[in-house]
């Protein structure tokens, strides 16, 4: 009932219409996905900005805590030092220098027990061996050390094994000069 030209025209019109509908459907799908991606990128950018702000805040808190602890260590009357498993110095507070006369740089050039009185070296090794046996253990001590100017002074302290603490990995020594106290004790003892 239709001519061939009309039939071909109808078929072409159908396929062109179908093609246009498919293209429109795909375009809408792509556009919707792009919109979702833009929203996701916006959220991601917002989260990145918030995270960067949080990092700035946390860094300032960390820096403030660092300054606070640094002030505590710098102003302490007691000496604070860290030594490795071989008794070699890896840190000394300013009070340590005030007590012994040796700067940190000078102490690191000396063997661990170089300034310990010869009669007390065995006590140092014994104390260190005892605390090294058990992580996080502590031991009190008293021994003599040679001041940089040559005289000996008595120190009293506590050594704590923090070799297994991942933040420290050292033996912590808190100590003070008790030379005057020892002299007074000897005077009283007669």
CSV table of C-alpha atoms in Angstrom, one decimal:
chain,number,residue,atom,x,y,z
A,1,UNK,CA,0.0,0.0,0.0
A,2,UNK,CA,3.0,2.3,0.3
A,3,UNK,CA,5.5,3.2,-2.3
A,4,UNK,CA,9.1,2.1,-1.8
A,5,UNK,CA,10.3,5.6,-1.4
A,6,UNK,CA,7.7,6.3,1.3
A,7,UNK,CA,8.6,3.0,3.1
A,8,UNK,CA,12.4,3.8,3.0
A,9,UNK,CA,11.6,7.4,4.2
A,10,UNK,CA,9.5,6.0,7.1
A,11,UNK,CA,12.2,3.4,8.0
A,12,UNK,CA,14.9,6.2,7.9
A,13,UNK,CA,12.7,8.5,9.9
A,14,UNK,CA,12.2,5.7,12.5
A,15,UNK,CA,15.9,5.0,12.8
A,16,UNK,CA,16.9,8.6,12.9
A,17,UNK,CA,14.3,9.3,15.6
A,18,UNK,CA,15.5,6.2,17.5
A,19,UNK,CA,19.1,7.3,17.2
A,20,UNK,CA,18.2,10.8,18.4
A,21,UNK,CA,16.3,9.3,21.4
A,22,UNK,CA,19.2,7.0,22.3
A,23,UNK,CA,21.7,9.9,22.0
A,24,UNK,CA,19.4,12.1,24.2
A,25,UNK,CA,19.1,9.2,26.7
A,26,UNK,CA,22.9,8.7,26.8
A,27,UNK,CA,23.5,12.5,27.0
A,28,UNK,CA,21.1,12.8,30.0
A,29,UNK,CA,22.9,9.8,31.7
A,30,UNK,CA,26.3,11.3,31.1
A,31,UNK,CA,25.1,14.7,32.3
A,32,UNK,CA,23.6,13.2,35.4
A,33,UNK,CA,26.8,11.3,36.1
A,34,UNK,CA,28.9,14.5,35.5
A,35,UNK,CA,26.6,16.4,37.9
A,36,UNK,CA,27.1,13.6,40.6
A,37,UNK,CA,30.9,13.8,39.9
A,38,UNK,CA,30.9,17.6,40.3
A,39,UNK,CA,29.0,17.3,43.5
A,40,UNK,CA,31.5,14.6,44.7
A,41,UNK,CA,34.4,16.8,43.6
A,42,UNK,CA,33.0,19.8,45.5
A,43,UNK,CA,32.5,17.7,48.6
A,44,UNK,CA,36.0,16.3,48.2
A,45,UNK,CA,37.5,19.8,47.8
A,46,UNK,CA,35.5,20.9,50.9
A,47,UNK,CA,36.8,17.9,52.9
A,48,UNK,CA,40.3,18.7,51.7
A,49,UNK,CA,40.0,22.3,52.8
A,50,UNK,CA,38.6,21.2,56.2
A,51,UNK,CA,41.4,18.7,56.6
A,52,UNK,CA,44.1,21.2,55.8
A,53,UNK,CA,42.6,23.6,58.4
A,54,UNK,CA,42.5,20.7,60.9
A,55,UNK,CA,46.2,20.0,60.1
A,56,UNK,CA,47.1,23.6,60.8
A,57,UNK,CA,45.2,23.6,64.1
A,58,UNK,CA,46.8,20.3,65.2
A,59,UNK,CA,50.3,21.5,64.1
A,60,UNK,CA,49.8,24.6,66.2
A,61,UNK,CA,48.7,22.5,69.2
A,62,UNK,CA,51.7,20.2,68.7
A,63,UNK,CA,54.0,23.2,68.4
A,64,UNK,CA,52.5,24.7,71.6
A,65,UNK,CA,53.0,21.3,73.4
A,66,UNK,CA,56.5,21.1,72.1
A,67,UNK,CA,57.3,24.6,73.4
A,68,UNK,CA,55.8,23.8,76.8
A,69,UNK,CA,57.8,20.6,77.2
A,70,UNK,CA,60.9,22.3,75.9
A,71,UNK,CA,60.5,25.1,78.5
A,72,UNK,CA,60.0,22.5,81.2
A,73,UNK,CA,63.2,20.7,80.2
A,74,UNK,CA,65.2,23.9,79.7
A,75,UNK,CA,64.2,25.4,83.0
A,76,UNK,CA,64.5,22.2,85.1
A,77,UNK,CA,67.0,22.2,87.9
A,78,UNK,CA,67.5,18.4,87.5
A,79,UNK,CA,69.6,17.1,84.7
A,80,UNK,CA,67.8,15.0,82.1
A,81,UNK,CA,69.7,12.8,79.6
A,82,UNK,CA,69.0,10.0,77.2
A,83,UNK,CA,71.5,7.3,76.4
A,84,UNK,CA,71.3,4.4,74.0
A,85,UNK,CA,71.6,0.7,74.8
A,86,UNK,CA,75.4,1.1,74.8
A,87,UNK,CA,75.3,4.0,77.4
A,88,UNK,CA,76.3,6.6,74.7
A,89,UNK,CA,74.6,10.0,75.2
A,90,UNK,CA,72.0,11.0,72.7
A,91,UNK,CA,70.4,14.0,74.6
A,92,UNK,CA,71.3,16.2,77.5
A,93,UNK,CA,69.2,19.0,79.0
A,94,UNK,CA,70.7,22.4,79.8
A,95,UNK,CA,70.7,21.5,83.5
A,96,UNK,CA,73.0,18.5,82.6
A,97,UNK,CA,75.5,21.0,81.3
A,98,UNK,CA,75.1,23.2,84.4
A,99,UNK,CA,75.7,20.2,86.7
A,100,UNK,CA,78.7,18.6,84.9
A,101,UNK,CA,80.1,21.5,82.9
A,102,UNK,CA,80.1,19.4,79.7
A,103,UNK,CA,78.0,20.6,76.8
A,104,UNK,CA,76.0,18.0,74.9
A,105,UNK,CA,78.5,18.0,72.0
A,106,UNK,CA,81.4,17.4,74.5
A,107,UNK,CA,79.5,14.6,76.2
A,108,UNK,CA,78.8,12.8,72.9
A,109,UNK,CA,82.5,12.7,72.2
A,110,UNK,CA,83.2,10.8,75.4
A,111,UNK,CA,82.5,7.2,76.1
A,112,UNK,CA,79.4,6.6,78.3
A,113,UNK,CA,81.2,6.1,81.6
A,114,UNK,CA,84.2,8.4,80.8
A,115,UNK,CA,83.3,10.9,83.5
A,116,UNK,CA,82.2,8.4,86.1
A,117,UNK,CA,84.5,8.0,89.1
A,118,UNK,CA,86.6,4.8,88.6
A,119,UNK,CA,85.3,3.3,91.9
A,120,UNK,CA,81.7,3.8,90.7
A,121,UNK,CA,81.9,2.4,87.1
A,122,UNK,CA,80.9,-1.1,88.2
A,123,UNK,CA,77.8,0.3,89.9
A,124,UNK,CA,76.9,2.2,86.7
A,125,UNK,CA,77.2,-1.0,84.7
A,126,UNK,CA,75.3,-3.0,87.3
A,127,UNK,CA,72.4,-0.5,87.5
A,128,UNK,CA,72.2,-0.3,83.7
A,129,UNK,CA,72.3,-4.1,83.3
A,130,UNK,CA,69.5,-4.4,85.9
A,131,UNK,CA,67.1,-2.0,84.2
A,132,UNK,CA,67.9,-3.3,80.7
A,133,UNK,CA,66.6,-6.8,81.7
A,134,UNK,CA,63.1,-5.5,82.0
A,135,UNK,CA,61.5,-2.8,79.7
A,136,UNK,CA,60.1,0.2,81.5
A,137,UNK,CA,61.9,-0.7,84.7
A,138,UNK,CA,63.6,2.0,86.8
A,139,UNK,CA,66.4,2.1,89.3
A,140,UNK,CA,67.7,4.8,91.7
A,141,UNK,CA,71.4,5.5,91.8
A,142,UNK,CA,74.1,7.6,93.5
A,143,UNK,CA,77.6,7.9,92.1
A,144,UNK,CA,80.3,10.3,91.5
A,145,UNK,CA,81.1,12.1,88.2
A,146,UNK,CA,83.9,14.3,87.2
A,147,UNK,CA,83.0,17.9,86.5
A,148,UNK,CA,84.6,19.4,83.4
A,149,UNK,CA,86.9,21.5,85.6
A,150,UNK,CA,88.3,18.2,87.2
A,151,UNK,CA,86.6,17.9,90.6
A,152,UNK,CA,84.2,15.1,91.4
A,153,UNK,CA,80.6,15.6,92.4
A,154,UNK,CA,77.9,13.3,93.7
A,155,UNK,CA,74.8,12.8,91.6
A,156,UNK,CA,71.6,11.1,92.6
A,157,UNK,CA,69.1,10.0,90.0
A,158,UNK,CA,66.7,7.6,88.5
A,159,UNK,CA,67.4,5.6,85.3
A,160,UNK,CA,64.4,4.3,83.4
A,161,UNK,CA,64.5,1.8,80.6
A,162,UNK,CA,62.5,3.3,77.7
A,163,UNK,CA,64.4,1.4,75.0
A,164,UNK,CA,61.1,-0.4,74.0
A,165,UNK,CA,59.1,2.9,73.9
A,166,UNK,CA,58.9,3.7,70.1
A,167,UNK,CA,58.7,7.4,70.9
A,168,UNK,CA,61.9,7.5,73.0
A,169,UNK,CA,64.0,4.3,72.4
A,170,UNK,CA,66.5,5.3,75.1
A,171,UNK,CA,67.4,5.1,78.7
A,172,UNK,CA,66.1,8.1,80.5
A,173,UNK,CA,68.2,9.6,83.4
A,174,UNK,CA,66.8,12.2,85.7
A,175,UNK,CA,69.6,13.3,88.1
A,176,UNK,CA,70.7,16.1,90.4
A,177,UNK,CA,73.9,17.3,92.1
A,178,UNK,CA,73.9,16.1,95.8
A,179,UNK,CA,77.5,17.0,96.6
A,180,UNK,CA,76.6,19.4,99.3
A,181,UNK,CA,74.2,17.0,100.9
A,182,UNK,CA,76.8,14.2,100.9
A,183,UNK,CA,79.3,16.6,102.5
A,184,UNK,CA,76.8,17.5,105.2
A,185,UNK,CA,76.0,13.8,105.8
A,186,UNK,CA,79.8,13.0,106.1
A,187,UNK,CA,80.2,15.9,108.5
A,188,UNK,CA,77.3,14.8,110.7
A,189,UNK,CA,78.6,11.2,110.6
A,190,UNK,CA,81.9,12.5,111.9
